[in-house]
Coordinates of C-alpha atoms in Angstrom, one line a residue:
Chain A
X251 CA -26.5 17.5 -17.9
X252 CA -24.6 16.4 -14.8
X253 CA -25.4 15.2 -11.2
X254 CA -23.8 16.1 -8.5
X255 CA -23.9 15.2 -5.1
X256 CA -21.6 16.1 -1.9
X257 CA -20.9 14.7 1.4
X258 CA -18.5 14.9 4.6
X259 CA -15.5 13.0 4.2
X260 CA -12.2 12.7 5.9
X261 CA -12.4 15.8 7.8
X262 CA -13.5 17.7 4.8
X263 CA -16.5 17.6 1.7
X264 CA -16.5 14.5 -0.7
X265 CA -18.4 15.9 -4.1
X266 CA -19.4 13.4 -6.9
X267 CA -20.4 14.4 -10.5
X268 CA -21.4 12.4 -12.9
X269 CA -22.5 12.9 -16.7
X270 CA -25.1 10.3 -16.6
X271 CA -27.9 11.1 -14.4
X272 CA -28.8 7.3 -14.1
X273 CA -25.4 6.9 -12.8
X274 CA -25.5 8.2 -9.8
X275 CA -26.7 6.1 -7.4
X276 CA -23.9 3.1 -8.2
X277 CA -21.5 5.8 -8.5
X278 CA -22.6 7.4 -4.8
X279 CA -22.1 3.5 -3.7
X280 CA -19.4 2.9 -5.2
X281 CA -17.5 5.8 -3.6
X282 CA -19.0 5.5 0.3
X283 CA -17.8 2.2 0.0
X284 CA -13.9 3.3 -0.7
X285 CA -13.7 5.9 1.8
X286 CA -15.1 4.1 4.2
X287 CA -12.1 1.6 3.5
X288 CA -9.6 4.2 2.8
X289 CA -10.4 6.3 6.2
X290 CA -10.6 2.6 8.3
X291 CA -6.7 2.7 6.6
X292 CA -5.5 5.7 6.6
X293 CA -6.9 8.0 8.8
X294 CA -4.6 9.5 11.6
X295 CA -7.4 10.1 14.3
X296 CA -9.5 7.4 14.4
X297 CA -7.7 4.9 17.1
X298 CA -9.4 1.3 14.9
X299 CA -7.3 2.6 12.1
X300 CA -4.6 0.6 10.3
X301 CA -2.3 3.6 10.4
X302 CA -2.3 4.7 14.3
X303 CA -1.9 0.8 14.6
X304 CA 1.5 0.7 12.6
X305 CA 2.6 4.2 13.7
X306 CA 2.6 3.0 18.0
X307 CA 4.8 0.3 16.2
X308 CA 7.1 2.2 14.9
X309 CA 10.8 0.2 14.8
X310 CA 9.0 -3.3 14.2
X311 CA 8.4 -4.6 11.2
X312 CA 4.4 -4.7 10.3
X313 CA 2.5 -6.4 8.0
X314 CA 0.2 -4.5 5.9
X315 CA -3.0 -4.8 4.4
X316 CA -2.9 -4.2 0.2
X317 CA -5.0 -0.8 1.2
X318 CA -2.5 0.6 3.3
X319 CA 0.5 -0.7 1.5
X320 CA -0.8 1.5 -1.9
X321 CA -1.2 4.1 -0.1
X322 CA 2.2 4.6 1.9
X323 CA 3.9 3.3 -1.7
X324 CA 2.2 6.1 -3.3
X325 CA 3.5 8.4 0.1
X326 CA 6.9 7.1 -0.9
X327 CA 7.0 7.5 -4.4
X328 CA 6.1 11.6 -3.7
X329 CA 9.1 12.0 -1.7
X330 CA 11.3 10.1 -4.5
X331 CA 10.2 12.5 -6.6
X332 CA 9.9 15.2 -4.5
X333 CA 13.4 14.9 -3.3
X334 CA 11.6 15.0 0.4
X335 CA 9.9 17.5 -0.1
X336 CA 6.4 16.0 0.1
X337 CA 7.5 14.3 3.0
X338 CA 5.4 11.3 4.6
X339 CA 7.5 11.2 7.8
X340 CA 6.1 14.0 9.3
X341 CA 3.8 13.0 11.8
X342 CA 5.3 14.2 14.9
X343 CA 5.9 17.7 13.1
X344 CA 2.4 18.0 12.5
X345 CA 1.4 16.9 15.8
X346 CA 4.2 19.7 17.9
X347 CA 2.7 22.2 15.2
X348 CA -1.1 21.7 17.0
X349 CA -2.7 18.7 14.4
X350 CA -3.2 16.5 16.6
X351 CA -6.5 15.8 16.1
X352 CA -9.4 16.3 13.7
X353 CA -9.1 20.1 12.3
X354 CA -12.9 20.9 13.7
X355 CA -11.5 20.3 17.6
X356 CA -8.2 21.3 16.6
X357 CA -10.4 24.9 15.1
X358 CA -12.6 24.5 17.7
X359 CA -9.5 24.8 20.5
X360 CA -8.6 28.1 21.8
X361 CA -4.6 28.6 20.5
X362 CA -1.8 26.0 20.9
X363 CA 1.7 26.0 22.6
X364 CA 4.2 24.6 19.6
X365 CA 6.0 22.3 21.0
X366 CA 9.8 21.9 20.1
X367 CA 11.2 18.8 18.9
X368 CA 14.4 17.3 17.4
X369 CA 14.8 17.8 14.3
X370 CA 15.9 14.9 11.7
X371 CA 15.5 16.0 8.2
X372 CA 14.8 13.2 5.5
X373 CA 13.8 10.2 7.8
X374 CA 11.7 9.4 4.9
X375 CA 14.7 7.6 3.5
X376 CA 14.8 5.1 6.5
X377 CA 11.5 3.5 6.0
X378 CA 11.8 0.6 4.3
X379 CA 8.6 -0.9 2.6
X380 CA 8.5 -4.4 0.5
X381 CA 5.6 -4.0 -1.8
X382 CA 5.2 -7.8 -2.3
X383 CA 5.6 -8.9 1.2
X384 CA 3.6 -5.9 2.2
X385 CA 6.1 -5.8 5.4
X386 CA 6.6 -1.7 6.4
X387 CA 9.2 -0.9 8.5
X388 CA 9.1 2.6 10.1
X389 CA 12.2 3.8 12.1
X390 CA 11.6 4.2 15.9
X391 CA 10.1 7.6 16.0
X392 CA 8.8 8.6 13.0
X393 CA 5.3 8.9 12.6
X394 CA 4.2 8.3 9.1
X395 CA 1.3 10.6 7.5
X396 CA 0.5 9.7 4.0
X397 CA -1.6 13.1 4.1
X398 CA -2.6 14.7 1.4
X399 CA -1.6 11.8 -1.1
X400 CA -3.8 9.8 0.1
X401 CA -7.2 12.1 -0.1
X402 CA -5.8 12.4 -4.0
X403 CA -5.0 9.0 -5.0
X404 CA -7.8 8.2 -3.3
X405 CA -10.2 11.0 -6.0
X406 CA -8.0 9.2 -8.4
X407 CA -9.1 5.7 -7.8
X408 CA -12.6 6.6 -6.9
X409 CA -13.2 7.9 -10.5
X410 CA -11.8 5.5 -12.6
X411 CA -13.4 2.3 -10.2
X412 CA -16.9 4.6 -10.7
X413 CA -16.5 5.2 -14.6
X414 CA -15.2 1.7 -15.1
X415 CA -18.2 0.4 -13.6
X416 CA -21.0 2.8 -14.4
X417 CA -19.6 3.7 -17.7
X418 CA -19.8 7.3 -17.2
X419 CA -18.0 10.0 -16.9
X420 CA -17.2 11.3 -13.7
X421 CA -15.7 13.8 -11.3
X422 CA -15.0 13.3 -7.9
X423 CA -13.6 16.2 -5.6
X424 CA -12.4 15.3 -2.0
X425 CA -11.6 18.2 -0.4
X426 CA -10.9 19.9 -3.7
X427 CA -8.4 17.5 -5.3
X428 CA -10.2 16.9 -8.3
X429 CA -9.9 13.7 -10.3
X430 CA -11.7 12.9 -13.4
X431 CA -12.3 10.0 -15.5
X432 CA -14.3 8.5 -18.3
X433 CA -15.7 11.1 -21.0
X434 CA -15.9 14.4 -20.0
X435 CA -18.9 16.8 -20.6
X436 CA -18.6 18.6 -23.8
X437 CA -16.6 21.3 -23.1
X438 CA -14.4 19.8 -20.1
X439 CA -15.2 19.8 -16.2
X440 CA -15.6 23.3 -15.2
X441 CA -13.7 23.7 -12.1
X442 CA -13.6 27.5 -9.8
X443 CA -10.4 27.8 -8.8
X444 CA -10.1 29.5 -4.8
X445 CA -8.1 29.9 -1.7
X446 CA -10.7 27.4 0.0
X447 CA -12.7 24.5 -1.3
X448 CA -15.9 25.7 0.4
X449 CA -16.2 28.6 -1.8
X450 CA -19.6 29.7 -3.5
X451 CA -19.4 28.1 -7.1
X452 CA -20.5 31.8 -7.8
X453 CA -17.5 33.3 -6.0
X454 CA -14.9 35.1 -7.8
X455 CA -11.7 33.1 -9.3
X456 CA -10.8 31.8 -12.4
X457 CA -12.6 29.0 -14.1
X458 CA -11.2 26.4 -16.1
X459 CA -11.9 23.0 -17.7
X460 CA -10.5 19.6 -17.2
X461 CA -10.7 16.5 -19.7
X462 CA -8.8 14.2 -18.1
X463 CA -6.0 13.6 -15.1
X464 CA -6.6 15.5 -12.3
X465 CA -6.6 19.0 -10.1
X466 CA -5.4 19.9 -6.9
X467 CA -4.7 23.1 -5.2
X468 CA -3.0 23.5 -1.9
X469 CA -3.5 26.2 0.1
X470 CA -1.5 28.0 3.6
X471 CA -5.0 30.1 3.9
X472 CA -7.1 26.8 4.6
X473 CA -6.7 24.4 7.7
X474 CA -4.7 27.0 9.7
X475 CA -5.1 27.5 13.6
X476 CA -3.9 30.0 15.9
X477 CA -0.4 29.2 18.4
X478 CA 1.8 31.2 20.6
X479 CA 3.8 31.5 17.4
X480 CA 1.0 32.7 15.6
X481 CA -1.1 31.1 12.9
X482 CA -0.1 27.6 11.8
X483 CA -1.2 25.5 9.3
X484 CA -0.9 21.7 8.2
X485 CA 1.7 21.9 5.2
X486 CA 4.9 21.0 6.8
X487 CA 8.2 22.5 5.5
X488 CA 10.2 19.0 6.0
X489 CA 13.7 21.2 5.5
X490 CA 12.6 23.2 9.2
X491 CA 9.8 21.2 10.5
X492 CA 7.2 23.6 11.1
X493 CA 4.8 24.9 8.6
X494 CA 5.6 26.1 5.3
X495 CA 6.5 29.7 5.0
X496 CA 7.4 31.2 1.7
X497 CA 5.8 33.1 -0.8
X498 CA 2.9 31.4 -2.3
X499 CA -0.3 31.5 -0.4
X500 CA -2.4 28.9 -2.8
X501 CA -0.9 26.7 -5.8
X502 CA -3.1 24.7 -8.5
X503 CA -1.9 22.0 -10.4
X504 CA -3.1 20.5 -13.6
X505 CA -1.8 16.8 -14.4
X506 CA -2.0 13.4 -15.3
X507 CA -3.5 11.9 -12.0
X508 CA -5.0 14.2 -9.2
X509 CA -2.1 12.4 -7.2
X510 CA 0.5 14.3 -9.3
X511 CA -1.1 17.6 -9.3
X512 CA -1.2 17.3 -5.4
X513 CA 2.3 16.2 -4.9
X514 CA 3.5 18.9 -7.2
X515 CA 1.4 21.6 -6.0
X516 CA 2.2 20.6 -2.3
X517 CA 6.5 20.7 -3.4
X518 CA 5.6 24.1 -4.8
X519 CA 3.9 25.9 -1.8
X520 CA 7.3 24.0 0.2
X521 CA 9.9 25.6 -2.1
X522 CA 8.6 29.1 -2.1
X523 CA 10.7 31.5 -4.9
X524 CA 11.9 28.5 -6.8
X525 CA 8.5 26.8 -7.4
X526 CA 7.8 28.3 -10.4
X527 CA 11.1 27.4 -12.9
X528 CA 10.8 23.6 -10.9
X529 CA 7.1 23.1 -12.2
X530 CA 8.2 24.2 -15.9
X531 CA 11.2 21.9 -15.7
X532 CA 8.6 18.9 -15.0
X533 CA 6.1 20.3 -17.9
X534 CA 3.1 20.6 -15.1
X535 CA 0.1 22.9 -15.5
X536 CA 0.1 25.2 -12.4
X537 CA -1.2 28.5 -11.2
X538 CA 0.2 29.9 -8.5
X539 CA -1.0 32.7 -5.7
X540 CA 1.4 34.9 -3.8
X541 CA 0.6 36.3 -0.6
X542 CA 0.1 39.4 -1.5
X543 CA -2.4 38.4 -4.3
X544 CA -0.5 38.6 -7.1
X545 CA -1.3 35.5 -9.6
X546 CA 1.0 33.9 -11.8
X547 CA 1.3 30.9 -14.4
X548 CA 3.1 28.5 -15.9
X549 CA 4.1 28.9 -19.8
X550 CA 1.1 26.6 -20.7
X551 CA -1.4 27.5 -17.9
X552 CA -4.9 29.1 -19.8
X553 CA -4.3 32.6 -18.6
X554 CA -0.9 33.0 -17.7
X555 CA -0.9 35.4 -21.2
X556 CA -3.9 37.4 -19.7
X557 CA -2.1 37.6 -16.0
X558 CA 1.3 38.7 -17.6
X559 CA -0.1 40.9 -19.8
Chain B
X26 CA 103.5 36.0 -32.5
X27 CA 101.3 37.8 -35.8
X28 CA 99.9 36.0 -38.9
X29 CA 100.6 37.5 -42.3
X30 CA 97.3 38.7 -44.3
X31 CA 97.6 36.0 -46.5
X32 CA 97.9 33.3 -43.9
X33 CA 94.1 35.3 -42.6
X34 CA 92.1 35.5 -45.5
X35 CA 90.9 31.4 -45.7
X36 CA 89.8 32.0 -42.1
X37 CA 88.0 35.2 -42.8
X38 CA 85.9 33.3 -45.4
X39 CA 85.4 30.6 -43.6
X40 CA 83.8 32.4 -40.8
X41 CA 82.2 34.8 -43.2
X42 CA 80.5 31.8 -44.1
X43 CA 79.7 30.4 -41.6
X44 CA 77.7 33.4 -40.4
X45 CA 75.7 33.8 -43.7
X46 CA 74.2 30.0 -42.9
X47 CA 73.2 31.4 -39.4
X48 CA 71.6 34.1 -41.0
X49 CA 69.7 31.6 -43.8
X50 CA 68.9 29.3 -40.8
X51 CA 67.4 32.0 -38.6
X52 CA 65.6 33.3 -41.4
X53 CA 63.8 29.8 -42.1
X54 CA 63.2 29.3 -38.5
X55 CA 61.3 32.6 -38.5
X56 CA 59.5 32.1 -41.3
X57 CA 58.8 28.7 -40.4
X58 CA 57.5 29.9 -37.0
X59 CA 55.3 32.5 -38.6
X60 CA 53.5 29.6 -40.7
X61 CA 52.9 27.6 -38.2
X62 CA 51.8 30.4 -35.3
X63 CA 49.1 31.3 -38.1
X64 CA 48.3 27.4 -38.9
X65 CA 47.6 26.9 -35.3
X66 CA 45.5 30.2 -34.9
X67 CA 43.4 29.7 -37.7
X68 CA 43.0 25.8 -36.0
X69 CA 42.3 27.3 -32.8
X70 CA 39.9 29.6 -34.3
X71 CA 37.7 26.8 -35.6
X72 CA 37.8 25.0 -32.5
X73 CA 35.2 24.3 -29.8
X74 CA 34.6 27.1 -28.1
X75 CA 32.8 29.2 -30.8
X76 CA 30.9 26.4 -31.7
X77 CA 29.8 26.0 -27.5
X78 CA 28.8 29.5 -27.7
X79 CA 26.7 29.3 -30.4
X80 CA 24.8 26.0 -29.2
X81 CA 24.0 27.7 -25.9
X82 CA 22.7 30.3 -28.0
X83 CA 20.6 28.6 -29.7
X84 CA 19.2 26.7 -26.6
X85 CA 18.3 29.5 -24.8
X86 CA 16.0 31.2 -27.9
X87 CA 12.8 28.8 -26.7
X88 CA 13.5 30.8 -23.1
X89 CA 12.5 34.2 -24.6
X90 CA 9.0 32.6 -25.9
X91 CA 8.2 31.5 -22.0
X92 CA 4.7 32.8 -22.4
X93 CA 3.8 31.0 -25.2
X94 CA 1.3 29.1 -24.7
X95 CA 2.4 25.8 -25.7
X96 CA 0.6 22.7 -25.1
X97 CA 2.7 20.4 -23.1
X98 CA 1.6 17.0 -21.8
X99 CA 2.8 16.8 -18.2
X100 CA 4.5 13.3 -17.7
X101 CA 3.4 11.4 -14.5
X102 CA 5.4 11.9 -11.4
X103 CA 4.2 9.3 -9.2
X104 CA 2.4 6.1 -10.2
X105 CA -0.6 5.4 -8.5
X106 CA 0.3 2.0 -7.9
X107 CA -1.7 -1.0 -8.3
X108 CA -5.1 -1.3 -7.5
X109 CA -7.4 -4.3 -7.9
X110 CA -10.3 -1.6 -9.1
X111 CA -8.0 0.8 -10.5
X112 CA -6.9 0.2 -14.1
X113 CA -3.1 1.5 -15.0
X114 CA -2.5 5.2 -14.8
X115 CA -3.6 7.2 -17.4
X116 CA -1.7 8.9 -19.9
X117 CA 0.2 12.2 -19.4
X118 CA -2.9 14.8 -19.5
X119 CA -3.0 18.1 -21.6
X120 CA -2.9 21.5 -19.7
X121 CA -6.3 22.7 -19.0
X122 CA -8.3 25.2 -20.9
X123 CA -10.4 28.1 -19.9
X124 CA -13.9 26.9 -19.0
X125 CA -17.1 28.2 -20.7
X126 CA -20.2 26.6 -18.6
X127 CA -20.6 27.5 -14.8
X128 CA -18.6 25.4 -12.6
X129 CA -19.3 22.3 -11.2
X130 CA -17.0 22.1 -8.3
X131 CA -14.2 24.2 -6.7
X132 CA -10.6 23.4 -6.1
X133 CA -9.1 24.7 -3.4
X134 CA -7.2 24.5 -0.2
X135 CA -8.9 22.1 2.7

């Protein structure tokens, strides 16, 4: 029997499971406590943050503190392995596209003008960051926006600190990247699969379960506002600088850490056609949504028999 | 100035001679030639390129089972670093499998 409790967090719901009833108040603790550090880092809209700090310095060196450092490593590390295309350097992208503040005012606004800007592919490359030193240096102009990596790595840590300390096996779900850790429920996690996070638990979608690692699913139907250009939405294409455009509308991703599953299933809605054969060549567990509906699987994903049937 | 027959008929064999080893020679160089055309064929034949052929062959059989649905661990592709609460990254996870009991929590885009 698990317990479950959710929150606001980062712009979006924070949900906590645990297997152990008795857990849960240590475990509900245990993870205010590291989002409230992780946003005081991280967060893009709050001016006290760490980040907004480091990005009006951009083309200075700055000293880091080990919370932020983690995180823009881990940014780093996805665009290594991502060949750019998880791309932490696209701030100012974001930002002409409409983000420029928290999605309920930028929802909330009535349309946006895009705005134009230069274009310099892979200024990823330029930032230089020394891990022991924790000295970052960003290139003048590039705004750095660790994203979507950080909510995950963020589910990851939060998981294994709770089940560490609690001894339980838990679940925690920030904006629906799902991380898990500790024993699972007989049976696995049973996670809904949908366009949206905030979906009923008794809405249609598939249903699967997860032992270990993590979830994510990323989505061009969620956190999307209407422009001049028509209706954007916050994952940036870092090969034209304005939002993503090709044939997947959602992509979930089954893997070792929920930090994986988002970098790969955020590279997968960025490449479009060529998604599918570049998840199989890196063995990851993925579903994947076209726009028109249509669903389709990886070799090794639960139902990509039934849906190719 | 003519020769009598009998000063001709040493030369006549000598150059009838003389054209029955070009005849023997050409004949060994033909036959030699034929031996070692074939030699080099059959060398040819057993060379490489079949054996390429076949290897591709046989790597591409695991792409006609694509739906299979094998069991693959996913190897990590970015580490999440170090942590002073987080332990080391776990291990490469198994694909998922189709859930039984109502779900807890839903994935999706935010």
């Amino acid at each position: 029997m698990t317990t479950t409790v959710s929150f606001p967090a980062f712009g979006t719901t924070a949900v906590l499971v645990v297997a152990d009833p008795d857990a849960m108040t240590a475990a509900a603790a245990l993870l205010h406590r590291r989002l409230r550090r992780v946003d005081r880092a991280c967060s893009r809209f709050r001016d006290d943050s760490e980040l907004v700090a480091v990005n009006r310095r951009s083309g200075e060196p700055v000293e880091l503190s080990a919370e932020l450092c983690g995180f823009v490593r881990a940014a780093l590390d996805a665009a290594h392995a991502t060949d750019g295309l998880v791309d932490p350097a696209l701030g100012t992208e974001l930002r002409a596209a409409g983000y420029d503040r928290t999605f309920v005012l930028v929802a909330a606004r009535n349309g946006w003008c895009v705005r134009t800007i230069e274009r310099r592919p892979g200024r990823w490359r330029d930032i230089e960051l020394d891990d022991v030193r924790r000295v970052l240096h960003v290139p003048r102009g590039v705004e750095l926006d660790p994203g979507a990596t950080a909510k995950a790595r963020t589910a990851d840590l939060a998981a294994r600190e709770i089940a560490a300390a609690t001894g339980s096996g838990t679940l925690v779900s920030l904006g629906g990247d799902v991380a898990v850790a500790g024993a699972a429920p007989v049976g696995g996690w049973p996670v809904l699969l949908a366009d949206h996070h905030g979906a009923s638990l008794d809405g249609p979608g598939e249903r699967i379960a997860l032992f270990e690692g993590g979830l994510a699913t990323s989505s061009t139907s969620a956190r999307s506002w209407p422009t001049d250009r028509g209706r954007m939405h916050h994952v940036i294409d870092p090969r034209t600088g304005v939002p993503a455009a090709g044939m997947w509308r959602t992509v979930s991703v089954a893997a070792a850490s929920c930090l994986d599953a988002n970098v790969a299933s955020t590279a997968a809605l960025v490449l479009g056609a060529d998604a599918l054969s570049w998840l199989e060549q890196r063995n990851v567990h993925a579903r994947l949504v076209a726009r028109s509906g249509a669903v389709m699987g990886t070799r090794d994903w639960p139902v990509a028999l039934e849906c190719s049937a | 100035m003519t020769r009598e027959p009998s000063q001709l008929r040493p030369a006549i064999s000598v150059r009838e001679a003389a054209t029955r080893r070009v005849r023997v020679s050409t004949g060994v160089a033909l036959l030699a030639a034929a031996a070692l055309t074939g030699a080099f064929t059959a060398l040819a034949a057993a060379s490489t390129h079949a054996k390429k052929i076949v290897r591709r062959l046989e790597t591409r059989r695991p792409a006609a089972h694509r739906l299979a649905p094998v069991i693959a661990p996913a190897p990590p592709l970015v580490q999440l670093g170090s942590s002073s609460a987080a332990p080391p990254p776990a291990a490469p996870a198994p694909a998922p499998a189709p859930a039984t009991a109502p779900p807890v929590v839903v994935s999706g885009g935010s």
